[in-house]
Amino acid sequence: GENVEQHPSTLSVQEGDSAVIKCTYSDSASNYFPWYKQELGKRPQLIIDIRSNVGEKKDQRIAVTLNKTAKHFSLHITETQPEDSAVYFCAVLHMEYGNKLVFGAGTILRVKS
Amino acid sequence: DAGVIQSPRHEVTEMGQEVTLRCKPISGHDYLFWYRQTMMRGLELLIYFNNNVPIDDSGMPEDRFSAKMPNASFSTLKIQPSEPRDSAVYFCASSQGIDYGYTFGSGTRLTVV
């Protein structure tokens, strides 16, 4: 069935350091990979997304890389700040299972100042 | 635009009662999604609509759950009868397309006692 593995489940970094979160998926037909940030008690919000026709996308301190052959993609946050502390979810649009956006289990990121 | 609007924000009900959650998507968004979020199961897609038509309801837990979208600006998710295991945060989201970023509402925190 649909499967999106997200690692690590928790990540603690020092302010200014980089953070990397990785997701793997099973459906080789998948072509859309967004990342969402959810602060405590708030709604998930899209922070960046990538489509299968590109390997990397950047937006200021955030970047996403995609390896379609290996079926994994990663979120990179550079120069982390305390306000980056949140739960981050990757998601995969599974074409094989009825065009559904399936979310990973989430990564709790703590940025220590 | 005010974004995706959900009501109520919080709902506490007794087991066996009917619960109705409401959602107003962003104007012009053709897709509407209902997700459920729990600690144990993460973000689960329950059902989604395209142009007011239900496309995939395979995530609806059982017959106690039903969803409607009578027009482009309104959708409901109904649980009848409710059970304690239905306690969760229910999010509605809308999007311009299946492979575009989803905008989530603030969610309805449901507690069934």
Coordinates of N, CA and C in Angstrom, one line a residue:
Chain A
G1 N 0.8 -1.2 0.0 CA 0.0 0.0 0.0 C 0.9 1.3 0.0
E2 N 0.2 2.4 0.2 CA 1.0 3.7 0.2 C 1.9 3.6 1.4
N3 N 3.1 4.1 1.2 CA 4.1 4.1 2.3 C 5.0 5.2 2.1
V4 N 5.1 6.1 3.2 CA 6.0 7.2 3.2 C 6.8 7.1 4.5
E5 N 8.0 6.8 4.5 CA 8.9 6.7 5.7 C 9.6 8.0 5.9
Q6 N 9.6 8.6 7.1 CA 10.2 9.8 7.4 C 11.1 9.7 8.6
H7 N 12.4 10.2 8.4 CA 13.4 10.1 9.4 C 14.2 11.4 9.5
P8 N 14.6 11.8 10.7 CA 14.3 11.1 12.0 C 13.0 11.5 12.6
S9 N 12.5 10.9 13.6 CA 11.3 11.3 14.2 C 11.4 12.6 15.1
T10 N 12.6 12.7 15.7 CA 12.9 14.0 16.4 C 14.3 14.4 16.0
L11 N 14.5 15.7 16.0 CA 15.8 16.3 15.6 C 16.1 17.5 16.5
S12 N 17.2 17.5 17.1 CA 17.5 18.7 18.0 C 18.8 19.3 17.4
V13 N 18.8 20.5 17.1 CA 20.0 21.2 16.6 C 20.3 22.5 17.3
Q14 N 21.5 23.0 17.3 CA 21.9 24.2 17.8 C 21.5 25.4 16.8
E15 N 21.1 26.5 17.4 CA 20.7 27.6 16.5 C 21.9 27.9 15.6
G16 N 21.6 28.1 14.3 CA 22.7 28.4 13.3 C 23.2 27.1 12.6
D17 N 22.9 26.0 13.1 CA 23.3 24.7 12.4 C 22.3 24.4 11.4
S18 N 22.6 23.4 10.6 CA 21.7 22.9 9.5 C 20.9 21.7 10.1
A19 N 19.7 21.5 9.5 CA 18.9 20.4 9.8 C 18.5 19.7 8.5
V20 N 18.5 18.4 8.5 CA 18.1 17.6 7.3 C 17.1 16.5 7.7
I21 N 16.0 16.4 7.0 CA 15.0 15.4 7.2 C 14.8 14.7 5.9
K22 N 14.7 13.4 6.0 CA 14.6 12.5 4.8 C 13.3 11.7 4.7
C23 N 12.8 11.6 3.5 CA 11.6 10.7 3.3 C 11.9 9.8 2.2
T24 N 11.4 8.6 2.3 CA 11.4 7.6 1.2 C 10.0 7.1 0.9
Y25 N 9.8 6.8 -0.3 CA 8.5 6.4 -0.8 C 8.6 5.1 -1.7
S26 N 7.4 4.6 -2.0 CA 7.4 3.3 -2.7 C 6.9 3.4 -4.1
D27 N 6.1 4.3 -4.4 CA 5.4 4.4 -5.7 C 6.3 5.2 -6.7
S28 N 6.8 4.5 -7.7 CA 7.7 5.1 -8.6 C 7.0 6.1 -9.6
A29 N 5.7 6.0 -9.6 CA 4.9 6.9 -10.4 C 4.7 8.3 -9.8
S30 N 5.0 8.4 -8.5 CA 4.8 9.6 -7.8 C 5.5 10.8 -8.4
N31 N 4.9 12.0 -8.5 CA 5.5 13.1 -9.2 C 5.4 14.4 -8.4
Y32 N 4.9 14.4 -7.2 CA 4.8 15.7 -6.5 C 5.1 15.4 -5.0
F33 N 6.0 16.3 -4.5 CA 6.5 16.0 -3.1 C 6.6 17.3 -2.3
P34 N 5.5 17.6 -1.6 CA 5.5 18.8 -0.7 C 6.0 18.6 0.7
W35 N 6.4 19.7 1.3 CA 6.8 19.7 2.7 C 5.9 20.7 3.5
Y36 N 5.4 20.2 4.6 CA 4.6 21.1 5.5 C 5.2 21.3 6.8
K37 N 5.0 22.5 7.4 CA 5.4 22.8 8.7 C 4.2 23.0 9.6
Q38 N 4.2 22.4 10.8 CA 3.1 22.6 11.7 C 3.6 23.0 13.0
E39 N 3.3 24.2 13.4 CA 3.6 24.6 14.8 C 2.5 24.1 15.8
L40 N 2.9 24.1 17.0 CA 2.1 23.5 18.0 C 0.7 24.1 18.1
G41 N -0.3 23.3 17.9 CA -1.7 23.8 17.9 C -2.2 24.6 16.7
K42 N -1.3 24.5 15.7 CA -1.7 25.3 14.4 C -2.0 24.3 13.3
R43 N -2.3 24.9 12.2 CA -2.5 24.1 11.0 C -1.2 23.7 10.2
P44 N -1.2 22.7 9.5 CA 0.0 22.4 8.6 C 0.0 23.5 7.5
Q45 N 1.2 24.0 7.2 CA 1.4 25.0 6.2 C 2.5 24.6 5.2
L46 N 2.2 24.7 3.9 CA 3.1 24.4 2.9 C 4.4 25.3 3.0
I47 N 5.6 24.7 3.0 CA 6.8 25.5 3.0 C 7.6 25.4 1.7
I48 N 7.5 24.3 1.1 CA 8.2 24.1 -0.2 C 7.7 22.8 -0.8
D49 N 7.7 22.8 -2.2 CA 7.4 21.5 -2.8 C 8.3 21.4 -4.1
I50 N 8.3 20.1 -4.6 CA 9.1 19.8 -5.7 C 8.4 18.8 -6.6
R51 N 8.6 18.9 -7.9 CA 8.0 18.0 -8.8 C 9.1 17.1 -9.4
S52 N 8.7 16.0 -10.0 CA 9.7 15.0 -10.3 C 10.6 15.4 -11.5
N53 N 10.3 16.5 -12.2 CA 11.1 16.9 -13.3 C 12.3 17.8 -12.9
V54 N 12.5 18.0 -11.6 CA 13.6 18.7 -11.1 C 14.3 18.0 -9.9
G55 N 15.5 18.2 -9.7 CA 16.2 17.5 -8.7 C 16.4 18.3 -7.4
E56 N 16.3 19.6 -7.5 CA 16.5 20.5 -6.3 C 15.7 21.8 -6.5
K57 N 15.3 22.3 -5.3 CA 14.6 23.5 -5.3 C 14.9 24.3 -4.1
K58 N 15.2 25.6 -4.1 CA 15.6 26.4 -3.0 C 14.6 27.6 -2.8
D59 N 14.5 27.9 -1.5 CA 13.7 29.1 -1.2 C 14.3 29.7 0.1
Q60 N 15.2 30.6 0.0 CA 15.9 31.2 1.1 C 16.7 30.1 1.9
R61 N 16.3 29.9 3.1 CA 17.1 29.0 3.9 C 16.6 27.5 3.8
I62 N 15.6 27.3 3.0 CA 15.0 26.0 2.8 C 15.3 25.4 1.4
A63 N 15.6 24.2 1.4 CA 15.8 23.5 0.1 C 15.3 22.1 0.2
V64 N 14.9 21.6 -1.0 CA 14.4 20.2 -1.1 C 15.2 19.6 -2.2
T65 N 15.7 18.3 -2.0 CA 16.4 17.6 -3.0 C 15.6 16.3 -3.3
L66 N 15.6 15.9 -4.5 CA 14.8 14.7 -4.9 C 15.7 13.7 -5.7
N67 N 15.7 12.5 -5.3 CA 16.4 11.4 -6.0 C 15.3 10.4 -6.4
K68 N 14.8 10.5 -7.7 CA 13.7 9.7 -8.1 C 14.2 8.2 -8.3
T69 N 15.4 8.0 -8.6 CA 15.9 6.6 -8.8 C 15.9 5.9 -7.5
A70 N 16.4 6.5 -6.5 CA 16.4 5.9 -5.1 C 15.1 6.1 -4.4
K71 N 14.2 6.9 -4.9 CA 12.9 7.2 -4.3 C 13.0 7.7 -2.9
H72 N 13.8 8.8 -2.8 CA 13.8 9.5 -1.6 C 14.0 11.0 -1.9
F73 N 13.6 11.8 -0.9 CA 13.7 13.3 -1.0 C 14.0 13.8 0.4
S74 N 14.6 15.0 0.4 CA 15.1 15.5 1.7 C 14.8 17.0 1.8
L75 N 14.5 17.4 3.0 CA 14.4 18.9 3.4 C 15.6 19.3 4.1
H76 N 16.2 20.4 3.6 CA 17.4 21.0 4.2 C 17.0 22.4 4.7
I77 N 17.3 22.6 6.0 CA 17.1 24.0 6.6 C 18.5 24.4 7.0
T78 N 18.9 25.5 6.5 CA 20.3 26.1 6.9 C 20.1 27.2 7.9
E79 N 21.1 27.5 8.6 CA 21.1 28.6 9.6 C 19.8 28.6 10.4
T80 N 19.6 27.5 11.1 CA 18.3 27.4 11.8 C 18.2 28.4 12.9
Q81 N 16.9 28.8 13.1 CA 16.5 29.8 14.1 C 15.5 29.2 15.0
P82 N 15.3 29.7 16.2 CA 14.3 29.1 17.1 C 12.9 29.0 16.5
E83 N 12.5 30.0 15.7 CA 11.2 29.9 15.1 C 11.0 28.8 14.0
D84 N 12.1 28.1 13.7 CA 12.0 26.9 12.9 C 11.5 25.7 13.7
S85 N 11.5 25.8 15.0 CA 11.0 24.7 15.8 C 9.6 24.4 15.5
A86 N 9.3 23.2 15.1 CA 7.9 22.8 14.7 C 8.0 21.3 14.3
V87 N 6.8 20.8 13.9 CA 6.8 19.4 13.3 C 6.8 19.6 11.8
Y88 N 7.6 18.9 11.1 CA 7.7 18.9 9.7 C 7.2 17.6 9.1
F89 N 6.4 17.7 8.1 CA 5.8 16.6 7.4 C 6.2 16.6 5.9
C90 N 6.7 15.4 5.5 CA 6.8 15.3 4.0 C 5.5 14.7 3.5
A91 N 5.3 14.7 2.2 CA 4.1 14.1 1.6 C 4.5 13.7 0.2
V92 N 3.8 12.7 -0.2 CA 4.0 12.2 -1.6 C 2.6 12.0 -2.2
L93 N 2.5 12.5 -3.5 CA 1.3 12.3 -4.2 C 1.4 10.9 -4.9
H94 N 0.6 10.0 -4.3 CA 0.7 8.6 -4.8 C -0.3 8.4 -5.9
M95 N 0.3 8.2 -7.1 CA -0.5 8.1 -8.3 C -1.1 6.6 -8.4
E96 N -0.3 5.7 -7.9 CA -0.7 4.3 -8.0 C -2.0 4.0 -7.1
Y97 N -2.2 4.8 -6.1 CA -3.3 4.5 -5.2 C -4.3 5.6 -5.2
G98 N -4.7 6.0 -6.4 CA -5.8 6.9 -6.6 C -5.5 8.4 -6.4
N99 N -4.3 8.8 -6.8 CA -3.9 10.3 -6.7 C -4.2 10.8 -5.3
K100 N -3.6 10.2 -4.3 CA -3.8 10.7 -2.9 C -2.5 11.2 -2.4
L101 N -2.6 12.3 -1.6 CA -1.4 12.9 -1.0 C -1.3 12.2 0.4
V102 N -0.2 11.4 0.5 CA 0.0 10.7 1.7 C 1.2 11.3 2.5
F103 N 0.9 11.5 3.8 CA 1.9 12.2 4.7 C 2.8 11.2 5.4
G104 N 4.0 11.7 5.6 CA 4.9 11.0 6.5 C 4.5 11.2 8.0
A105 N 5.1 10.5 8.9 CA 4.7 10.5 10.3 C 5.1 11.8 11.0
G106 N 6.0 12.6 10.4 CA 6.4 13.9 11.0 C 7.8 13.8 11.7
T107 N 8.5 14.9 11.7 CA 9.7 15.1 12.4 C 9.6 16.3 13.4
I108 N 9.8 16.1 14.6 CA 9.8 17.2 15.6 C 11.2 17.8 15.6
L109 N 11.3 19.1 15.1 CA 12.5 19.8 15.1 C 12.6 20.8 16.2
R110 N 13.7 20.6 17.0 CA 13.9 21.6 18.1 C 15.2 22.4 17.8
V111 N 15.1 23.7 17.8 CA 16.3 24.5 17.6 C 16.6 25.1 18.9
K112 N 17.8 24.8 19.4 CA 18.2 25.3 20.7 C 19.0 26.6 20.6
S113 N 18.6 27.6 21.4 CA 19.3 28.9 21.3 C 20.3 29.0 22.4
Chain B
D1 N -8.4 36.9 0.6 CA -9.2 35.7 0.9 C -9.0 35.3 2.4
A2 N -10.0 34.9 3.1 CA -9.9 34.5 4.5 C -9.3 33.2 4.7
G3 N -9.0 32.5 3.6 CA -8.4 31.1 3.8 C -9.5 30.1 3.9
V4 N -9.2 28.9 4.3 CA -10.1 27.8 4.5 C -10.7 28.0 5.9
I5 N -12.0 28.0 6.0 CA -12.7 28.3 7.2 C -13.4 27.1 7.7
Q6 N -13.1 26.7 9.0 CA -13.7 25.5 9.6 C -14.5 25.9 10.8
S7 N -15.5 25.2 11.1 CA -16.3 25.4 12.3 C -16.9 24.1 12.8
P8 N -17.0 23.9 14.1 CA -16.5 24.7 15.1 C -15.0 24.5 15.3
R9 N -14.4 25.3 16.1 CA -12.9 25.1 16.4 C -12.8 23.9 17.4
H10 N -13.7 23.8 18.3 CA -13.7 22.8 19.3 C -15.1 22.2 19.5
E11 N -15.1 20.9 19.7 CA -16.4 20.2 19.9 C -16.2 19.1 20.9
V12 N -17.0 19.2 21.9 CA -17.0 18.1 22.9 C -18.4 17.5 22.9
T13 N -18.5 16.2 22.7 CA -19.8 15.6 22.7 C -19.8 14.2 23.4
E14 N -20.9 13.8 23.7 CA -21.0 12.5 24.3 C -21.1 11.4 23.3
M15 N -20.6 10.2 23.6 CA -20.7 9.1 22.8 C -22.1 8.8 22.3
G16 N -22.2 8.5 21.0 CA -23.6 8.2 20.5 C -24.2 9.4 19.8
Q17 N -23.7 10.6 20.1 CA -24.3 11.8 19.5 C -23.8 12.0 18.1
E18 N -24.6 12.8 17.4 CA -24.2 13.1 16.0 C -23.3 14.4 16.0
V19 N -22.3 14.4 15.2 CA -21.4 15.5 15.1 C -21.3 16.0 13.7
T20 N -21.4 17.3 13.4 CA -21.2 17.8 12.1 C -20.1 18.8 12.1
L21 N -19.1 18.6 11.2 CA -18.0 19.6 11.1 C -18.2 20.3 9.7
R22 N -17.9 21.5 9.7 CA -18.1 22.4 8.5 C -16.9 23.0 7.9
C23 N -16.9 23.2 6.6 CA -15.7 23.7 6.0 C -16.1 24.6 4.8
K24 N -15.5 25.8 4.7 CA -15.6 26.6 3.5 C -14.3 26.7 2.9
P25 N -14.1 26.2 1.7 CA -12.8 26.3 1.0 C -12.5 27.6 0.4
I26 N -11.3 27.8 0.0 CA -10.9 29.1 -0.7 C -11.7 29.1 -2.1
S27 N -12.2 30.3 -2.4 CA -12.9 30.5 -3.6 C -12.0 30.2 -4.8
G28 N -12.5 29.4 -5.7 CA -11.7 29.1 -6.9 C -10.9 27.8 -6.8
H29 N -10.8 27.2 -5.6 CA -10.2 26.0 -5.4 C -11.1 24.8 -5.8
D30 N -10.7 24.0 -6.7 CA -11.6 22.9 -7.2 C -11.5 21.7 -6.3
Y31 N -10.5 21.6 -5.5 CA -10.4 20.3 -4.7 C -10.6 20.7 -3.2
L32 N -11.2 19.8 -2.5 CA -11.4 19.9 -1.1 C -11.1 18.5 -0.4
F33 N -10.4 18.6 0.7 CA -9.9 17.4 1.3 C -10.3 17.4 2.8
W34 N -10.7 16.3 3.3 CA -10.9 16.1 4.8 C -9.8 15.2 5.3
Y35 N -9.0 15.7 6.3 CA -8.0 14.9 6.9 C -8.3 14.8 8.4
R36 N -7.8 13.7 9.0 CA -7.9 13.5 10.4 C -6.5 13.4 11.0
Q37 N -6.2 14.0 12.1 CA -4.9 14.0 12.7 C -4.9 13.4 14.1
T38 N -4.2 12.4 14.4 CA -4.0 11.8 15.7 C -2.6 11.6 16.0
M39 N -2.2 11.4 17.2 CA -0.8 11.1 17.6 C -0.5 9.7 17.0
M40 N -1.4 8.8 17.1 CA -1.1 7.4 16.7 C -1.0 7.2 15.2
R41 N -1.9 7.9 14.5 CA -2.0 7.6 13.1 C -1.6 8.8 12.2
G42 N -1.2 9.9 12.8 CA -0.7 11.0 12.0 C -1.8 11.7 11.2
L43 N -1.5 12.2 10.0 CA -2.5 12.8 9.1 C -3.0 11.8 8.1
E44 N -4.3 11.5 8.2 CA -4.9 10.6 7.4 C -5.9 11.2 6.5
L45 N -5.9 10.9 5.2 CA -6.9 11.4 4.3 C -8.2 10.6 4.4
L46 N -9.3 11.3 4.7 CA -10.6 10.6 4.8 C -11.3 10.6 3.5
I47 N -11.4 11.7 2.8 CA -12.1 11.8 1.6 C -11.7 13.1 0.8
Y48 N -11.8 13.1 -0.5 CA -11.6 14.3 -1.2 C -12.6 14.5 -2.3
F49 N -12.9 15.8 -2.6 CA -13.9 16.1 -3.7 C -13.1 16.9 -4.8
N50 N -13.6 16.7 -6.0 CA -13.2 17.6 -7.1 C -14.4 18.1 -7.8
N51 N -14.5 19.5 -7.8 CA -15.7 20.1 -8.3 C -17.0 19.6 -7.7
N52 N -16.9 19.5 -6.4 CA -18.1 19.1 -5.5 C -18.4 17.6 -5.6
V53 N -17.7 16.8 -6.4 CA -18.0 15.4 -6.6 C -17.0 14.6 -5.7
P54 N -17.4 13.6 -4.9 CA -16.5 12.8 -4.1 C -15.7 11.9 -5.0
I55 N -14.4 12.0 -4.9 CA -13.5 11.2 -5.8 C -13.0 9.9 -5.1
D56 N -12.6 10.1 -3.9 CA -12.0 8.9 -3.2 C -12.4 9.0 -1.7
D57 N -13.2 8.1 -1.3 CA -13.6 8.0 0.1 C -13.1 6.8 0.8
S58 N -12.0 6.2 0.3 CA -11.5 5.0 0.8 C -10.9 5.1 2.2
G59 N -10.6 6.4 2.6 CA -10.1 6.6 3.9 C -11.1 6.8 5.0
M60 N -12.4 6.9 4.6 CA -13.5 7.0 5.6 C -13.5 5.8 6.5
P61 N -13.4 5.9 7.8 CA -13.2 4.8 8.7 C -14.4 3.7 8.5
E62 N -15.6 4.2 8.5 CA -16.7 3.2 8.5 C -18.0 4.0 8.2
D63 N -19.1 3.3 8.1 CA -20.3 3.9 7.7 C -20.8 5.0 8.6
R64 N -20.2 5.1 9.8 CA -20.6 6.2 10.7 C -20.2 7.5 10.2
F65 N -19.3 7.5 9.3 CA -18.7 8.8 8.7 C -19.4 9.0 7.3
S66 N -19.8 10.3 7.1 CA -20.2 10.6 5.8 C -19.8 12.1 5.5
A67 N -19.6 12.4 4.2 CA -19.2 13.8 3.9 C -20.0 14.2 2.6
K68 N -20.3 15.5 2.6 CA -21.1 16.0 1.5 C -20.4 17.3 1.0
M69 N -20.7 17.7 -0.2 CA -20.3 19.0 -0.7 C -21.4 19.5 -1.6
P70 N -22.4 20.1 -1.1 CA -23.6 20.5 -1.9 C -23.3 21.6 -2.9
N71 N -22.2 22.4 -2.6 CA -21.8 23.4 -3.6 C -20.4 23.7 -3.4
A72 N -19.9 24.6 -4.3 CA -18.4 24.9 -4.3 C -17.9 25.6 -3.1
S73 N -18.7 26.1 -2.2 CA -18.3 26.9 -1.1 C -18.6 26.2 0.3
F74 N -19.0 25.0 0.3 CA -19.4 24.4 1.6 C -19.3 22.9 1.5
S75 N -18.7 22.3 2.6 CA -18.7 20.9 2.8 C -18.9 20.6 4.3
T76 N -19.5 19.4 4.5 CA -19.7 18.9 5.8 C -19.1 17.5 6.0
L77 N -18.6 17.2 7.2 CA -18.2 15.9 7.6 C -19.1 15.5 8.8
K78 N -19.8 14.4 8.7 CA -20.7 14.0 9.8 C -20.3 12.7 10.3
I79 N -20.4 12.6 11.7 CA -20.2 11.3 12.4 C -21.4 11.0 13.2
Q80 N -22.0 9.9 12.9 CA -23.2 9.5 13.6 C -23.3 7.9 13.6
P81 N -23.3 7.3 14.8 CA -23.1 7.9 16.1 C -21.6 8.1 16.4
S82 N -21.2 9.1 17.2 CA -19.8 9.3 17.5 C -19.3 8.3 18.6
E83 N -18.0 8.0 18.6 CA -17.4 7.1 19.5 C -16.1 7.8 20.1
P84 N -15.7 7.4 21.3 CA -14.5 8.0 21.8 C -13.3 7.9 20.9
R85 N -13.2 6.8 20.1 CA -12.0 6.7 19.2 C -12.0 7.7 18.1
D86 N -13.1 8.4 17.9 CA -13.2 9.4 16.9 C -12.5 10.7 17.3
S87 N -12.1 10.8 18.6 CA -11.5 12.0 19.1 C -10.2 12.3 18.3
A88 N -10.1 13.5 17.7 CA -9.0 13.8 16.9 C -9.1 15.3 16.5
V89 N -8.1 15.7 15.7 CA -8.3 17.0 15.1 C -8.6 16.8 13.6
Y90 N -9.7 17.3 13.1 CA -10.2 17.1 11.8 C -9.8 18.4 11.0
F91 N -9.1 18.2 9.9 CA -8.7 19.4 9.1 C -9.4 19.3 7.7
C92 N -9.8 20.4 7.3 CA -10.3 20.6 5.9 C -9.2 21.3 5.2
A93 N -9.0 21.0 3.9 CA -8.0 21.7 3.1 C -8.5 21.8 1.7
S94 N -8.1 22.9 1.0 CA -8.5 23.0 -0.4 C -7.3 23.4 -1.3
S95 N -7.4 23.1 -2.6 CA -6.3 23.3 -3.5 C -6.8 23.6 -4.9
Q96 N -6.0 24.2 -5.7 CA -6.3 24.5 -7.1 C -6.2 23.2 -7.9
G97 N -5.4 22.2 -7.4 CA -5.2 21.0 -8.2 C -4.7 19.9 -7.2
I98 N -4.8 18.7 -7.7 CA -4.3 17.5 -6.9 C -2.8 17.6 -6.6
D99 N -2.1 18.2 -7.5 CA -0.7 18.4 -7.3 C -0.2 19.8 -7.1
Y100 N -1.0 20.6 -6.4 CA -0.7 21.9 -5.9 C -0.7 21.9 -4.4
G101 N -0.1 22.9 -3.8 CA -0.1 23.0 -2.4 C -1.5 23.1 -1.8
Y102 N -1.7 22.4 -0.7 CA -3.0 22.4 0.0 C -3.0 23.5 1.0
T103 N -4.0 24.3 1.1 CA -4.2 25.2 2.2 C -5.2 24.6 3.2
F104 N -4.7 24.5 4.4 CA -5.4 23.8 5.5 C -6.2 24.9 6.3
G105 N -7.4 24.5 6.8 CA -8.1 25.3 7.8 C -7.5 25.1 9.1
S106 N -8.1 25.8 10.1 CA -7.5 25.8 11.5 C -7.8 24.5 12.2
G107 N -8.7 23.7 11.6 CA -9.0 22.4 12.2 C -10.2 22.5 13.2
T108 N -10.8 21.3 13.5 CA -11.8 21.2 14.5 C -11.3 20.1 15.5
R109 N -11.1 20.5 16.7 CA -10.6 19.5 17.7 C -11.9 18.8 18.3
L110 N -12.1 17.6 18.0 CA -13.2 16.8 18.5 C -12.9 15.9 19.6
T111 N -13.6 16.0 20.7 CA -13.5 15.2 21.8 C -14.8 14.5 22.1
V112 N -14.8 13.1 22.0 CA -16.0 12.3 22.3 C -15.8 11.6 23.6
V113 N -16.7 11.9 24.6 CA -16.5 11.4 25.9 C -17.6 10.3 26.2

